[in-house]
Every structure is written in structure tokens, then in C-alpha cells.
Amino acid sequence: MVCNLISVDKDTYELLQQELIELRQVVASLEGAKSSNLLKSSQQQMDLFIEYIPAAIAIFDRQMRYVLTSRRWREDYNLSDRDIIGRSHCEIFADIPSYWQEIHQRCLAGTIGAEENIFPLGEGTIHWVKWQINPWYDKGSNEIGGIIIFSEVITAHKQLEETAICDRQQAAAQLQEKEQFLRGIYDGVTQPIFVIDVVDNYELRYAGWNSATEKITGISNAEVIGKTPEYVHGTLEGLEVRQRFQICIETGISIKYEECLTFQGQETWWLTTINPLKNSEGQVYRLVGTALNITERKRTEEALQASQHFIQRIADSSPNILYIFDLEQQRNVYANQEIGKLLGYSNQQIQQMGTQILPTITHPDDWEKVVTHLQNFTKAKDGEIYEFEFRVKQANGQWCWLYTRETVFSRDADGKINQILGVSTDITERKQAEMQLQQQAQNLENTLRELQRTQSQLIQSEKMSSLGNMVAGVAHEINNPVNFIHGNLIPASEYTQDLLRLVELYQQHFPYPPVEIQAEIIAIDLDFLKEDLVKLFQSMTVGTQRIREIVLSLRNFSRLDEAEFKDVDIHEGIDSTLMILHNRLKAKPNHPEIAVIKEYGKLPLIECYPGQLNQVFMNLLANAIDSLEQSFSGEQGQIRICTEVCNSKWAIIRIIDNGLGISQEILPKLFDPFFTTKDVGKGTGLGLSISYQIVVNKHRGNLSCNSRPGQGAEFVIKIPISQS
């Protein structure tokens, strides 16, 4: 006999020893159980379980006629009001593709399958269906009696997968890669130990087994090396063994299961444990299995397995967590193996948590939701299904999302619900995709809002720049001719005085002019002309002086030559703005003049952007005038402008009107872009928003509004005297 001893670290050795001890204890406990206690289940319990399980399950005979279906199956395939038991599957779904019939025939030959396909539901409706198909065996003849199909309509999930990019976090545990053959661990152990190599494309090859396995199988260690599961177990049995190995590879965690294997023509039952070994990249490269012979226990359970094991296989084959929760004991009295795979807790850990399992693993933010959900069952009716989503903590500390459907399973003698049946699906990836999409939507919304605000500022700034250019240009063009006229009025007045004095001298020395001259003197009213001509020049001087003041105000308002911070007189900016708005302050046919009261304090020169600050004054004063024009028909409108210094560091400018005021609901939105209370076409909603940006962002100040309906409005500008 070839001795292929290998070295194994102490931890692996102790782990295997502990596992062997546990296996022996399981056998001992099972052999001591009385067979009479295992025969209590009935076909009625199986029917009740399948009817109310929140999963789509259908059982067919060899002619693909319906034997039994769950309520969820009938709901998913629109069969709720149709008697389908005994009818052919192809008769109900006449449009079923031929490849589905081929799948059914392969399963009737012993093949187990699981895929995702599209399925016609009739009337032109197509859905994506995730399904798993298994044969079931007749108890008496041990031949295939038909097939079982588990299905789930996943159309919504497929659509979500097409629209969302899931950012899956993968934690790769780096383990030292080395050989961990089990050949050298006490070759005399009575339980079978075997090793499977996972080669390219997940092909499985036996790497060897111990002498106990040689005795049981009749195949030597040297012969089995490099062979496939089909070589050892035959085609059908080998395929089942391969699929169980594949589950361990795909999940990457240890699995334990019972299996029926035929060795040397004898059928035996085994409790098998498969442990995956991973390389430094986290990939499973080898499987180490141990098996415990439980044939005697299985013989004791033969009567019970006719119904209960059938249900157990259904539950364990489901990709979802199936469980029965006892409301009185506040714990699970049954759960399929998927709960261990998904959550990572061992059966011992689950048992230790006992009645605290839900408070322990439920996310604190979802606990109230779970409590409310359980309270619904105090008044639940049979057949009602309650759905909810919540988060649970896995053994590794991470949170996963579960979508749960629960229904009434059993009642006590008084009709009170004592147990509920539930099915939970892992929807973590879907929730992560939803949260990612929500975050992306929020980011896009924030970006759009910022773009709108920036665009509005650019538009308004461009408008103000154009206005400033126009105002400065107009001021410049007016200034030159007005200065020319104003400068020539004085000599023109002097020349006129000289001519008038000359006329007076003519009148003194020639008191009796010719008749023609006397007639012209009377025609032009010479005395009035001499008196009014002086007044005319005085009026023209006052007019040109007024024009020069307006031009100065326009130039001061535009401030195009002051794009940087300047030390300026704030009062000049306010006065220039009032000069431009003077026409709007005058009396109109429908309302009297708006009075402007200046209560200027003693302000130093303020370091600011003068042009931008003038824009703020223009927006606030124009809004105050708008408010007064709308609210004071025939009454005296009033605008008070107050300035002061605060703590020698801040300049405060208050613009107060006695209009109708602003409601408390509108105040929080006052400075939002595009928000306006004016009629369509009378306001863009940008003035106050841009004013806020200029004061707060550009000058590191504050702009606020105090107002109550019927008591006017007060806008307060607070900016630092110095920006340094």
C-alpha cells in the first residue's frame, strides 16, 4: 500500500477531531431515539405546509399532471380560480416552449436543474422566472414518481439589474496557501475522510481518501486519485454528489448534509460534511470531506421520511430561508439550512440566542417595524400574507436586507394563532442598488440646483453688466454736451447783459426812435423780454446743474472701474440708487408720492465691491417700491433707510417699508432662486437670491428679513467694515 502521508497543522487536526466527536454523538443520540416518536407526521401536514408556504411550488406526476401546488404558485401564474389538479402542465400553458418540455423529461430521467428563463404567462405576457427542478421518488418502488418545481418571478429584479450598477463589496480573506491533505491524519480513523481537488473550470477530481473509505467503497486510494464523482458513484448518483460539492464551492463555506450512496451494491446513508480550502486569492481549490454512517438511523426514520423528508428536501432546495416562528415561544421552531448559509450562524448559535434571536440580529432602526409586523398576527386571517423588509446582522457583523412574507401556519385549541410560516429572500444587492440610485439622484438634484443658481447669477450679472455699460455710456455721452452748455451759459448770460445795457443806452440817447423801430419794440414787448431773458438763463443754469448731478449719480451707480474691493462711502451708493429710482418715487395718478426717510449714521469708508453692493440696494429698494405700489392706494407710502456701526466691526444698513408685509410661510423661501410672489412677467425671482449671494458669499456678511403681515418688511444688510 502506498503511503502518502502529509503534514497538517494543529488547528486543522483539532478541528477534524472535534467534528468526528460531534458526528459520533449525533449517531449515538439518533440510535437511542425511539422510532415511534418519528412517525407522527402525516400527508395532511405536508399538504398544509405546501399550501401556505410563501413560495411558488408545484408537484407533478410522470405525465406532468399537477399533483399539488402552493398558493403562491397559483397566484404567480394566474391560476387562482382554476381547478388545475390532475390537468397537464402543457394543457394549461399551451404556449410553453419546447425546451421547457425537454427540461421536464431530463428531470424525469433523474437530472436536477436550476436556471433563469423567460416564461409565457398567457395573453402575450412574458416574465423572467428563476426555477429549480428536482425529481421525487415513489416510496414503494424507489422509482421517480414525478418532478417538483420551485420558481420565483424575478422580472422586477431583472429590470433593476439592467438599470442599476451594483457596487458589490467583496472581502477577500488572505490565507496561507499550502497543502492540507488529510491523508496523514490517523489513517486508522473509522469514519471516511476524502479530499477533492477543484481544477480548471471547476472540474472535480478526487485527490485521495483514507483506509476507512477504501473499505466502504472497495476502491483503493491509488485508484481513486484523479477520478470524477461519476466514476466513483455512477452517472446519476455522481451528478448529485457533484452538485453538492459545487454548492460548497460557490458559497465558500462549510456545508453539512445527509446523502444516500451506493457502495458495492449496498445502499447506505451518510451524514457528510464538506469543508472548503481557499488559496491566497480567496478561491476554493480543494474540498475536505468527512462522513458518518447513519444508515441505522435512516432505517428508523423510514416511515417518517415518506412525508417529512420530502418536505425537508423541498425546504432545503429552496434558495430562500423557510421557517416556522412560534409566537408564544418567540423563536424559530423550524428553519431550513439557507438560514445558516445566508446569516452565517451555526445551529448552536441560533439555539443559544433562543427567544432573543430577533432582538439580537434585527437592526435597531427596524425593530419597531418588526414589532408592528408581529402585532398584525393578533387579528390575521388564514391565507393572509404580510410582507415587509428589514435588516439583520450576519455572523460576520455585516448587515443584509431581507424581504419577508409570512402567513398563519397553526392555531391552538381556542383558535389563537401560535405559529406563523415565513419565507425570506436576500435583497441586499437590490437595496444597495436602490440606495445608490437614490444617492445619485440626490447628487444630480444638488448639481442641477447649483447649476441653476450659478446660471441665474451669470444671467443677472450679465444684465447688470450690460446695464452698467449702458448707464456709463449714457452718462458719458450726456456729460460732454451738458458740460459744454453749462460752461457757455455764463458768458452767454454776460453777453446778453452787455447787449441789454447797450439797448438801454440807445433808449437814453435816442428816446424818440423812428416809427418802424417803435413798432418792433411794441411787437416784441422789449421790457418783458429784458426781464424774462435773465430768468431764462438762470433756469437753464439750474437745469444743466441738475443734469450734471444725475450724470454723476449714474456713474457712481455703475462703478465699472471698481471691480476689486474698494473703500467707498456707502451713502453715496444709496443716494445714487435713489436718484435712478426717483421717477418711481414720484406721485402717480393712483397713489401719492413715496416718502424716503434717510436716517444715516456716521459710517466710515466700507471695504466692498461697490458695483455689486449698489446692485443689492437697487434690488431691495425696487422691491420695497413694488410692495408699496401694490398695497397703498391713496395712502402715503414710506421707505426708511437707516445705517449704523455695530461693535466697530460691522456696518448695518436697514431698508424698511410700511407695506403689507410678508407671511411667515414665505419668509424661509424668500432668498431661494426663482422664487417670487409677483405676477407672471413682473419678476424673475432672482433679485433677492443674487443679493443674498453678494452679501453672504462675496462680502462675508448677512442678509435677513423681518416681517409680519400688515406691518411692513425690514431687510437688514450686515457686512464687515474691513474684509482683511
XYZ file of C-alpha atoms in Angstrom:
724
model
C 0.000 0.000 0.000
C 1.377 3.384 -0.984
C 1.710 5.723 1.976
C 1.039 9.323 1.013
C 1.478 10.976 4.404
C 1.286 14.765 4.575
C 1.823 17.302 7.339
C -1.250 19.096 8.784
C -1.220 21.986 11.209
C -2.529 21.533 14.730
C -5.650 23.655 14.309
C -6.876 21.619 11.334
C -6.198 18.409 13.205
C -8.116 19.538 16.286
C -10.973 20.793 14.104
C -11.355 17.399 12.433
C -11.102 15.567 15.745
C -13.854 17.740 17.191
C -16.002 17.115 14.128
C -15.574 13.352 14.474
C -16.573 13.525 18.130
C -19.701 15.501 17.224
C -20.592 13.023 14.487
C -20.303 10.109 16.904
C -22.539 11.953 19.382
C -25.153 12.529 16.657
C -25.199 8.841 15.794
C -25.435 7.834 19.427
C -28.331 10.180 20.076
C -30.153 9.066 16.941
C -29.697 5.374 17.640
C -31.162 5.872 21.095
C -34.270 7.618 19.849
C -37.457 5.634 19.740
C -38.736 5.070 16.282
C -42.307 5.618 17.472
C -41.561 9.315 18.069
C -40.590 9.799 14.424
C -43.846 8.638 12.870
C -46.138 11.483 13.867
C -46.205 13.428 10.637
C -48.916 12.835 8.070
C -49.675 13.630 4.483
C -52.138 16.247 5.759
C -49.284 18.191 7.408
C -47.331 18.111 4.157
C -50.336 19.389 2.201
C -50.861 22.197 4.732
C -47.174 23.148 4.615
C -47.068 23.348 0.821
C -50.436 25.156 0.554
C -49.471 28.031 2.823
C -45.728 28.300 2.240
C -44.999 31.787 0.778
C -43.090 30.284 -2.146
C -44.115 29.052 -5.614
C -44.010 25.214 -5.576
C -45.708 22.683 -7.857
C -45.566 18.848 -7.772
C -46.210 16.833 -10.967
C -46.534 13.118 -11.780
C -44.644 11.435 -14.596
C -47.220 12.622 -17.182
C -46.631 16.241 -15.992
C -50.068 16.398 -14.424
C -50.495 18.617 -11.396
C -50.481 16.721 -8.070
C -50.117 19.585 -5.616
C -49.389 23.362 -5.793
C -48.748 26.130 -3.300
C -50.953 29.175 -3.154
C -48.046 31.337 -4.285
C -47.658 29.175 -7.468
C -51.298 29.737 -8.412
C -51.027 33.475 -7.756
C -47.793 33.892 -9.760
C -49.167 32.026 -12.811
C -52.731 33.439 -12.675
C -54.237 30.065 -11.710
C -56.086 31.171 -8.574
C -59.608 30.497 -9.874
C -58.899 27.420 -11.995
C -59.014 23.767 -10.965
C -55.618 22.545 -12.118
C -55.081 19.356 -10.075
C -54.910 16.402 -12.460
C -54.537 18.608 -15.536
C -51.480 18.607 -17.753
C -48.975 21.419 -17.456
C -48.865 21.743 -21.261
C -52.661 21.919 -21.401
C -52.699 24.947 -19.052
C -49.713 26.642 -20.685
C -50.266 25.913 -24.360
C -47.512 28.340 -25.435
C -44.790 26.722 -23.349
C -41.551 26.460 -25.427
C -40.261 23.023 -26.395
C -37.056 23.428 -24.403
C -39.117 23.519 -21.178
C -40.604 20.133 -22.092
C -37.060 18.850 -22.681
C -36.058 20.062 -19.206
C -39.040 18.217 -17.697
C -38.070 14.986 -19.481
C -34.444 15.241 -18.317
C -35.626 15.685 -14.730
C -37.918 12.633 -15.059
C -34.740 10.786 -16.024
C -33.082 11.925 -12.775
C -31.424 15.237 -13.716
C -31.662 18.167 -11.304
C -31.666 21.626 -12.876
C -31.774 25.293 -11.934
C -31.791 28.300 -14.285
C -33.315 31.693 -15.044
C -35.515 31.851 -18.187
C -38.375 33.772 -19.684
C -41.769 32.084 -19.319
C -45.053 32.902 -21.144
C -47.912 33.518 -18.700
C -50.571 33.689 -21.407
C -52.272 36.598 -23.218
C -48.894 37.722 -24.542
C -47.387 38.236 -21.065
C -43.746 37.239 -20.653
C -41.914 37.157 -17.300
C -38.475 36.189 -16.099
C -38.625 33.127 -13.856
C -35.933 31.705 -11.621
C -36.583 27.972 -11.185
C -35.176 24.796 -9.721
C -36.420 21.346 -10.706
C -35.937 18.050 -8.810
C -37.292 14.518 -9.256
C -39.244 12.887 -6.447
C -39.195 9.153 -5.782
C -42.003 6.736 -5.117
C -41.741 5.317 -1.621
C -42.664 1.761 -2.559
C -40.706 1.254 -5.786
C -37.991 3.850 -5.131
C -38.503 4.958 -8.742
C -39.020 8.528 -9.940
C -42.693 9.355 -9.455
C -42.614 12.835 -10.918
C -40.927 16.208 -10.506
C -41.014 19.198 -8.151
C -40.551 22.730 -9.479
C -39.608 25.702 -7.298
C -39.978 29.043 -9.052
C -39.783 32.759 -8.384
C -40.921 35.543 -10.719
C -37.876 37.822 -10.893
C -38.962 40.219 -13.637
C -38.622 43.241 -11.322
C -35.171 42.102 -10.227
C -34.087 41.689 -13.846
C -35.283 45.169 -14.678
C -33.403 46.568 -11.693
C -30.252 44.752 -12.741
C -30.479 46.384 -16.184
C -30.784 49.937 -14.776
C -28.531 49.886 -11.754
C -24.855 49.174 -11.447
C -24.357 47.330 -8.186
C -21.184 48.140 -6.389
C -20.582 44.822 -4.667
C -18.104 44.852 -1.861
C -16.078 41.700 -1.767
C -13.987 40.898 1.216
C -11.121 38.634 0.248
C -9.561 36.823 3.156
C -5.915 36.125 2.543
C -4.956 32.736 3.844
C -1.649 30.999 3.552
C -1.779 28.659 0.599
C -0.336 25.293 1.371
C -1.179 21.672 1.042
C -3.718 20.456 3.601
C -4.157 16.861 2.632
C -5.864 14.722 5.197
C -4.132 11.504 4.252
C -1.758 11.675 7.205
C -4.406 12.284 9.867
C -4.691 8.925 11.521
C -5.302 6.616 8.647
C -6.966 4.307 11.118
C -9.946 6.653 11.746
C -13.113 4.626 11.261
C -15.049 7.409 9.572
C -14.478 8.094 5.864
C -12.273 11.087 5.041
C -11.775 12.186 1.440
C -10.193 15.066 -0.496
C -11.447 16.654 -3.753
C -9.279 18.873 -5.964
C -11.017 21.769 -7.733
C -9.130 22.073 -11.016
C -9.646 24.327 -14.043
C -13.248 25.292 -14.913
C -14.321 23.951 -11.513
C -13.783 20.354 -12.591
C -13.746 17.990 -9.586
C -11.181 15.217 -9.134
C -10.568 13.014 -6.130
C -7.144 13.610 -4.585
C -7.427 10.587 -2.282
C -9.164 9.136 0.786
C -8.366 7.212 3.946
C -8.410 3.493 4.520
C -11.909 3.582 6.052
C -13.214 4.886 2.749
C -11.302 2.176 0.887
C -13.077 -0.492 2.903
C -16.508 1.030 2.376
C -16.205 1.730 -1.345
C -13.975 -1.151 -2.334
C -11.804 1.332 -4.249
C -8.209 1.884 -3.214
C -6.697 5.280 -2.600
C -4.314 4.864 -5.537
C -7.166 4.006 -7.904
C -9.416 6.885 -6.930
C -6.802 9.623 -7.412
C -7.764 11.783 -10.386
C -11.231 10.221 -10.769
C -14.526 12.157 -11.017
C -17.581 11.761 -8.741
C -19.357 9.988 -11.601
C -16.586 7.367 -11.726
C -16.974 6.620 -8.015
C -20.754 6.862 -7.665
C -22.129 6.242 -11.130
C -23.712 8.743 -13.521
C -26.874 9.747 -11.671
C -25.599 9.446 -8.119
C -22.318 11.039 -9.121
C -24.139 14.033 -10.595
C -25.939 14.605 -7.285
C -22.671 14.341 -5.373
C -21.060 16.792 -7.779
C -23.865 19.310 -7.287
C -23.452 19.196 -3.512
C -19.727 19.760 -3.885
C -20.489 22.639 -6.245
C -22.682 24.315 -3.611
C -19.772 24.320 -1.186
C -17.502 25.828 -3.849
C -19.984 28.543 -4.780
C -20.824 29.540 -1.211
C -17.253 29.189 0.022
C -18.424 27.914 3.411
C -18.619 24.512 5.065
C -21.773 22.547 4.366
C -23.215 19.522 6.082
C -25.852 17.256 4.602
C -27.239 13.776 4.517
C -26.931 11.646 1.395
C -27.782 8.193 0.200
C -24.900 6.443 -1.592
C -24.498 3.005 -3.092
C -21.245 1.165 -2.392
C -20.549 -2.383 -3.541
C -24.220 -2.815 -4.429
C -25.453 -1.780 -0.990
C -27.411 1.435 -0.334
C -26.190 3.336 2.734
C -26.917 6.716 4.344
C -24.232 9.195 5.369
C -24.017 12.493 7.234
C -21.397 14.299 5.161
C -19.500 17.479 5.967
C -17.631 19.353 3.244
C -15.049 21.998 4.205
C -13.656 24.315 1.501
C -9.964 25.248 1.443
C -9.093 28.601 -0.134
C -5.898 29.938 -1.625
C -4.438 33.391 -1.013
C -6.820 34.857 -3.618
C -9.878 33.565 -1.763
C -10.728 30.884 -4.345
C -11.710 27.376 -3.311
C -9.092 24.979 -4.627
C -9.789 21.889 -2.515
C -12.634 20.237 -0.577
C -12.097 18.102 2.504
C -14.986 15.828 3.405
C -15.863 13.587 6.305
C -18.800 11.224 6.519
C -20.631 9.444 9.289
C -22.643 6.315 8.597
C -26.254 6.976 9.643
C -27.872 4.075 7.832
C -29.374 2.637 11.026
C -30.909 5.944 11.958
C -32.307 6.299 8.483
C -33.916 2.892 8.673
C -35.618 4.024 11.860
C -36.857 7.153 10.119
C -38.081 5.326 7.008
C -41.760 5.784 7.777
C -41.292 9.430 8.669
C -39.234 10.193 5.595
C -42.138 9.247 3.340
C -43.598 12.662 4.140
C -41.303 14.704 6.381
C -38.056 14.199 4.490
C -39.887 15.008 1.301
C -40.819 18.388 2.813
C -37.308 18.840 4.175
C -35.805 18.376 0.728
C -38.236 20.921 -0.653
C -37.248 23.402 2.026
C -33.513 22.779 1.736
C -33.653 23.036 -2.037
C -35.245 26.470 -1.833
C -32.901 29.406 -2.429
C -34.800 31.298 0.290
C -34.977 30.988 4.080
C -38.024 28.952 5.110
C -39.018 28.928 8.759
C -41.794 28.433 11.276
C -41.894 31.044 14.063
C -43.651 30.311 17.358
C -45.371 33.435 18.690
C -45.665 32.104 22.232
C -42.045 30.947 22.491
C -40.821 33.901 20.403
C -38.345 31.735 18.484
C -37.992 29.658 15.344
C -39.119 26.081 15.786
C -38.011 25.229 12.264
C -35.726 26.785 9.650
C -34.117 25.343 6.535
C -30.364 25.307 6.035
C -30.459 28.511 3.990
C -30.650 30.499 7.232
C -27.194 29.258 8.149
C -25.798 29.916 4.694
C -27.154 33.435 4.493
C -26.606 34.630 8.048
C -23.546 32.541 8.843
C -24.754 31.425 12.300
C -24.368 27.818 13.351
C -27.334 25.879 14.695
C -25.740 26.046 18.125
C -25.528 29.849 17.965
C -29.149 30.092 16.862
C -30.226 27.827 19.716
C -28.216 29.877 22.212
C -29.940 33.090 21.113
C -33.290 31.396 21.726
C -36.097 33.925 22.295
C -33.620 36.789 21.791
C -32.837 35.887 18.203
C -34.937 38.679 16.693
C -33.803 41.447 19.109
C -30.206 40.260 18.659
C -29.945 40.179 14.880
C -32.503 42.875 13.891
C -31.190 46.331 13.045
C -32.174 48.821 15.814
C -33.808 51.164 13.295
C -36.029 48.301 12.037
C -37.013 46.807 15.400
C -40.211 48.858 15.729
C -41.206 47.733 12.235
C -40.735 44.065 13.220
C -42.769 44.507 16.426
C -45.608 46.154 14.496
C -45.472 43.345 11.925
C -45.814 40.646 14.608
C -48.726 42.522 16.199
C -50.611 42.202 12.911
C -50.954 38.470 13.550
C -53.198 39.030 16.566
C -56.031 39.619 14.094
C -54.698 37.886 10.968
C -56.929 35.625 8.886
C -55.892 32.313 7.409
C -54.400 32.805 3.986
C -53.472 36.463 4.537
C -49.853 37.249 3.677
C -47.967 40.041 5.379
C -44.892 41.477 3.702
C -42.104 43.705 4.992
C -38.396 44.416 4.565
C -35.848 44.713 7.352
C -32.131 44.381 8.086
C -30.462 41.598 10.054
C -26.904 41.197 11.261
C -24.857 38.357 9.810
C -22.328 36.402 11.839
C -19.504 38.435 10.257
C -21.030 41.661 11.589
C -22.351 42.902 8.247
C -25.994 43.857 7.642
C -28.128 42.264 4.975
C -31.642 43.128 3.793
C -34.415 40.514 3.877
C -37.744 40.635 2.070
C -40.124 38.553 4.193
C -43.581 37.081 3.511
C -45.403 35.481 6.446
C -48.782 33.820 6.882
C -50.711 31.940 9.558
C -49.490 28.333 9.958
C -51.322 26.935 13.003
C -53.703 27.881 15.810
C -54.279 26.493 19.297
C -57.495 24.891 20.515
C -59.004 28.327 21.172
C -58.299 29.494 17.633
C -55.450 31.762 18.691
C -52.532 31.945 16.246
C -49.477 30.284 17.768
C -47.241 29.698 14.751
C -46.547 31.573 11.525
C -44.891 30.300 8.369
C -42.476 32.573 6.564
C -40.086 32.825 3.661
C -37.273 35.383 3.492
C -35.268 36.428 0.436
C -31.911 38.167 0.470
C -32.447 41.531 -1.276
C -29.219 43.188 -0.111
C -27.937 43.808 -3.617
C -31.255 45.286 -4.694
C -31.363 47.629 -1.678
C -27.779 48.693 -2.274
C -28.660 49.455 -5.879
C -31.723 51.432 -4.764
C -29.683 53.437 -2.240
C -27.004 54.063 -4.846
C -29.629 55.282 -7.305
C -31.190 57.490 -4.630
C -27.798 58.968 -3.804
C -27.090 59.543 -7.477
C -30.485 61.201 -7.878
C -29.802 63.423 -4.859
C -26.374 64.333 -6.220
C -27.891 65.166 -9.597
C -30.581 67.256 -7.938
C -27.975 69.167 -5.913
C -25.844 69.660 -9.010
C -28.847 70.878 -11.003
C -29.817 73.283 -8.227
C -26.264 74.638 -8.096
C -26.183 74.981 -11.891
C -29.486 76.844 -11.835
C -28.217 79.164 -9.129
C -24.957 79.760 -10.994
C -26.819 80.295 -14.247
C -29.172 82.789 -12.620
C -26.224 84.682 -11.182
C -24.472 84.741 -14.532
C -27.611 85.953 -16.269
C -28.271 88.647 -13.693
C -24.598 89.640 -13.585
C -24.590 89.887 -17.375
C -27.725 92.005 -17.244
C -26.264 94.269 -14.582
C -23.005 94.476 -16.506
C -24.908 95.447 -19.655
C -26.971 97.918 -17.649
C -23.817 99.343 -16.107
C -22.202 99.679 -19.522
C -25.295 101.367 -20.882
C -25.644 103.674 -17.880
C -21.962 104.587 -18.019
C -22.179 105.169 -21.766
C -25.295 107.320 -21.469
C -23.723 109.267 -18.616
C -20.599 109.852 -20.674
C -22.499 110.938 -23.784
C -24.754 113.291 -21.820
C -21.927 114.678 -19.734
C -19.950 116.203 -22.642
C -22.726 118.302 -24.258
C -24.184 119.264 -20.872
C -20.759 120.468 -19.701
C -20.425 122.399 -22.961
C -23.821 124.026 -22.496
C -23.306 124.627 -18.780
C -19.863 126.135 -19.403
C -21.218 128.512 -22.108
C -24.242 129.701 -20.149
C -22.186 132.122 -18.041
C -20.522 134.001 -20.963
C -23.806 133.847 -22.891
C -25.544 135.482 -19.912
C -22.801 138.102 -19.694
C -23.051 138.831 -23.463
C -26.787 139.205 -23.120
C -26.378 141.644 -20.215
C -23.987 143.661 -22.342
C -26.456 143.801 -25.232
C -29.278 144.801 -22.873
C -27.186 147.607 -21.437
C -26.402 148.726 -24.997
C -30.148 148.791 -25.762
C -30.749 150.877 -22.635
C -28.062 153.360 -23.724
C -29.767 153.672 -27.139
C -33.085 154.351 -25.364
C -31.475 157.031 -23.192
C -29.751 158.847 -26.008
C -32.419 158.298 -28.669
C -35.715 158.449 -26.752
C -37.669 159.034 -29.977
C -36.634 156.362 -32.477
C -38.197 156.043 -35.924
C -41.774 154.728 -36.198
C -40.635 151.375 -37.576
C -38.379 150.737 -34.553
C -41.120 151.799 -32.117
C -43.490 149.322 -33.766
C -40.934 146.472 -33.396
C -40.356 147.378 -29.681
C -44.065 147.082 -29.080
C -44.286 143.825 -31.087
C -41.547 142.041 -29.158
C -42.552 143.544 -25.799
C -38.981 144.671 -25.149
C -39.466 145.382 -21.418
C -40.764 141.834 -20.757
C -38.027 140.343 -22.958
C -35.285 142.084 -20.984
C -36.728 140.854 -17.673
C -37.512 137.274 -18.790
C -34.235 136.718 -20.652
C -32.299 136.944 -17.364
C -34.665 134.466 -15.728
C -34.319 132.174 -18.750
C -30.531 131.952 -18.364
C -30.899 131.304 -14.613
C -33.371 128.455 -15.293
C -31.073 126.934 -17.912
C -28.187 127.038 -15.412
C -30.279 125.223 -12.780
C -31.343 122.606 -15.385
C -27.835 121.842 -16.569
C -26.670 121.607 -12.968
C -29.423 119.064 -12.294
C -28.394 117.053 -15.368
C -24.774 117.058 -14.143
C -25.923 115.685 -10.742
C -27.916 112.903 -12.432
C -24.932 112.002 -14.623
C -22.741 111.846 -11.521
C -25.262 109.513 -9.835
C -25.361 107.252 -12.886
C -21.591 106.999 -12.989
C -21.460 106.358 -9.258
C -24.068 103.574 -9.567
C -22.331 101.766 -12.427
C -18.856 101.822 -10.768
C -17.444 99.893 -13.743
C -13.917 100.929 -12.867
C -14.134 99.342 -9.406
C -14.207 95.538 -9.868
C -11.937 94.966 -6.849
C -12.503 95.693 -3.182
C -12.563 99.462 -2.609
C -13.017 101.710 0.388
C -16.214 103.573 -0.521
C -18.897 105.744 1.010
C -21.977 103.518 1.292
C -24.238 106.568 1.499
C -23.135 107.688 -1.981
C -24.199 104.323 -3.391
C -27.607 104.535 -1.702
C -28.135 108.106 -2.881
C -27.147 107.198 -6.442
C -29.641 104.330 -6.410
C -32.379 106.623 -5.121
C -31.546 109.132 -7.853
C -32.052 106.419 -10.515
C -35.316 105.318 -8.880
C -36.521 108.905 -8.441
C -39.139 108.607 -11.173
C -40.733 105.615 -9.411
C -40.883 107.518 -6.123
C -42.872 110.441 -7.577
C -46.636 110.699 -7.205
C -48.748 108.765 -9.688
C -52.430 109.085 -10.572
C -53.327 106.091 -8.405
C -51.076 106.739 -5.404
C -49.250 109.641 -3.759
C -45.510 110.185 -3.668
C -43.453 107.571 -1.768
C -41.555 109.317 1.005
C -37.916 108.352 1.580
C -36.611 109.000 5.093
C -32.842 108.842 5.473
C -31.540 108.113 8.950
C -27.861 107.874 8.123
C -25.429 107.166 10.919
C -21.772 108.056 10.891
C -20.200 105.325 8.776
C -16.512 105.014 7.912
C -15.443 104.025 4.404
C -16.512 100.412 3.805
C -14.261 97.897 2.025
C -16.534 96.247 -0.565
C -17.347 95.654 -4.202
C -19.186 98.953 -4.764
C -20.887 97.998 -8.039
C -22.238 94.731 -6.619
C -23.392 96.404 -3.403
C -25.237 99.056 -5.450
C -26.986 96.165 -7.190
C -28.184 94.917 -3.768
C -29.501 98.405 -2.890
C -31.281 98.577 -6.262
C -32.984 95.154 -5.753
C -34.122 95.875 -2.185
C -35.363 99.421 -2.892
C -37.126 98.338 -6.110
C -38.891 95.506 -4.202
C -39.959 97.974 -1.491
C -41.402 100.316 -4.146
C -43.220 97.361 -5.789
C -44.738 96.421 -2.439
C -45.860 99.986 -1.704
C -47.368 100.456 -5.187
C -49.491 97.329 -4.676
C -50.567 97.964 -1.104
C -51.110 101.741 -0.651
C -53.761 103.028 -2.972
C -54.310 106.686 -1.964
C -52.204 106.378 1.216
C -48.729 107.644 1.954
C -46.051 105.026 1.305
C -42.808 105.318 3.215
C -39.285 103.889 2.953
C -36.851 104.387 5.811
C -33.124 103.841 5.254
C -31.075 103.536 8.446
C -27.319 102.991 8.738
C -25.125 102.424 11.780
C -21.905 100.806 13.007
C -22.072 97.694 15.217
C -19.183 96.715 17.514
C -16.859 98.907 15.431
C -16.529 95.959 13.004
C -19.829 95.786 11.161
C -21.831 98.173 9.023
C -25.616 97.749 9.320
C -27.972 99.012 6.582
C -31.724 98.698 7.180
C -34.299 99.265 4.431
C -37.793 99.413 5.946
C -41.155 99.889 4.232
C -44.666 100.203 5.635
C -46.297 97.901 3.079
C -48.466 94.831 3.638
C -45.526 92.712 4.869
C -44.597 89.074 4.169
C -46.295 85.947 5.553
C -44.336 83.535 7.759
C -44.796 80.737 5.205
C -42.999 82.725 2.514
C -40.103 84.054 4.634
C -37.991 80.809 4.567
C -38.177 80.736 0.726
C -37.515 84.447 0.199
C -33.885 84.067 -0.915
C -34.375 80.878 -2.984
C -33.556 81.183 -6.710
C -36.589 81.742 -8.981
C -38.987 82.175 -6.041
C -41.276 85.169 -6.497
C -44.695 86.309 -5.311
C -45.130 88.698 -8.250
C -47.416 88.090 -11.200
C -46.068 86.241 -14.229
C -43.879 88.544 -16.287
C -43.275 91.004 -13.430
C -40.488 89.212 -11.622
C -37.835 86.542 -12.231
C -37.251 85.536 -8.621
C -33.524 86.232 -8.969
C -33.106 89.647 -7.345
C -33.170 88.603 -3.690
C -31.280 85.359 -4.386
C -28.430 87.231 -6.081
C -28.480 89.916 -3.387
C -28.075 87.194 -0.798
C -25.124 85.688 -2.682
C -23.449 89.111 -2.992
C -23.820 89.947 0.700
C -23.089 86.487 2.154
C -20.632 84.896 -0.289
C -18.876 87.944 -1.742
C -18.777 90.149 1.390
C -18.897 87.515 4.174
C -21.897 89.292 5.620
C -25.523 88.502 6.333
C -28.840 89.430 4.685
C -32.071 88.810 6.584
C -35.704 89.864 6.527
C -38.018 90.668 9.421
C -41.680 90.982 8.565
C -45.205 90.323 9.680
C -48.362 90.606 7.579
C -49.758 94.138 7.772
C -46.641 95.548 9.478
C -44.318 96.130 6.541
C -40.950 94.495 5.912
C -37.407 95.202 7.093
C -34.348 93.975 5.179
C -31.126 94.066 7.175
C -27.699 94.095 5.470
C -24.751 93.373 7.742
C -21.268 93.471 6.219
C -17.811 93.795 7.766
C -16.230 97.252 7.558
C -12.954 95.656 6.519
C -12.532 92.403 4.593
C -8.953 91.817 5.739
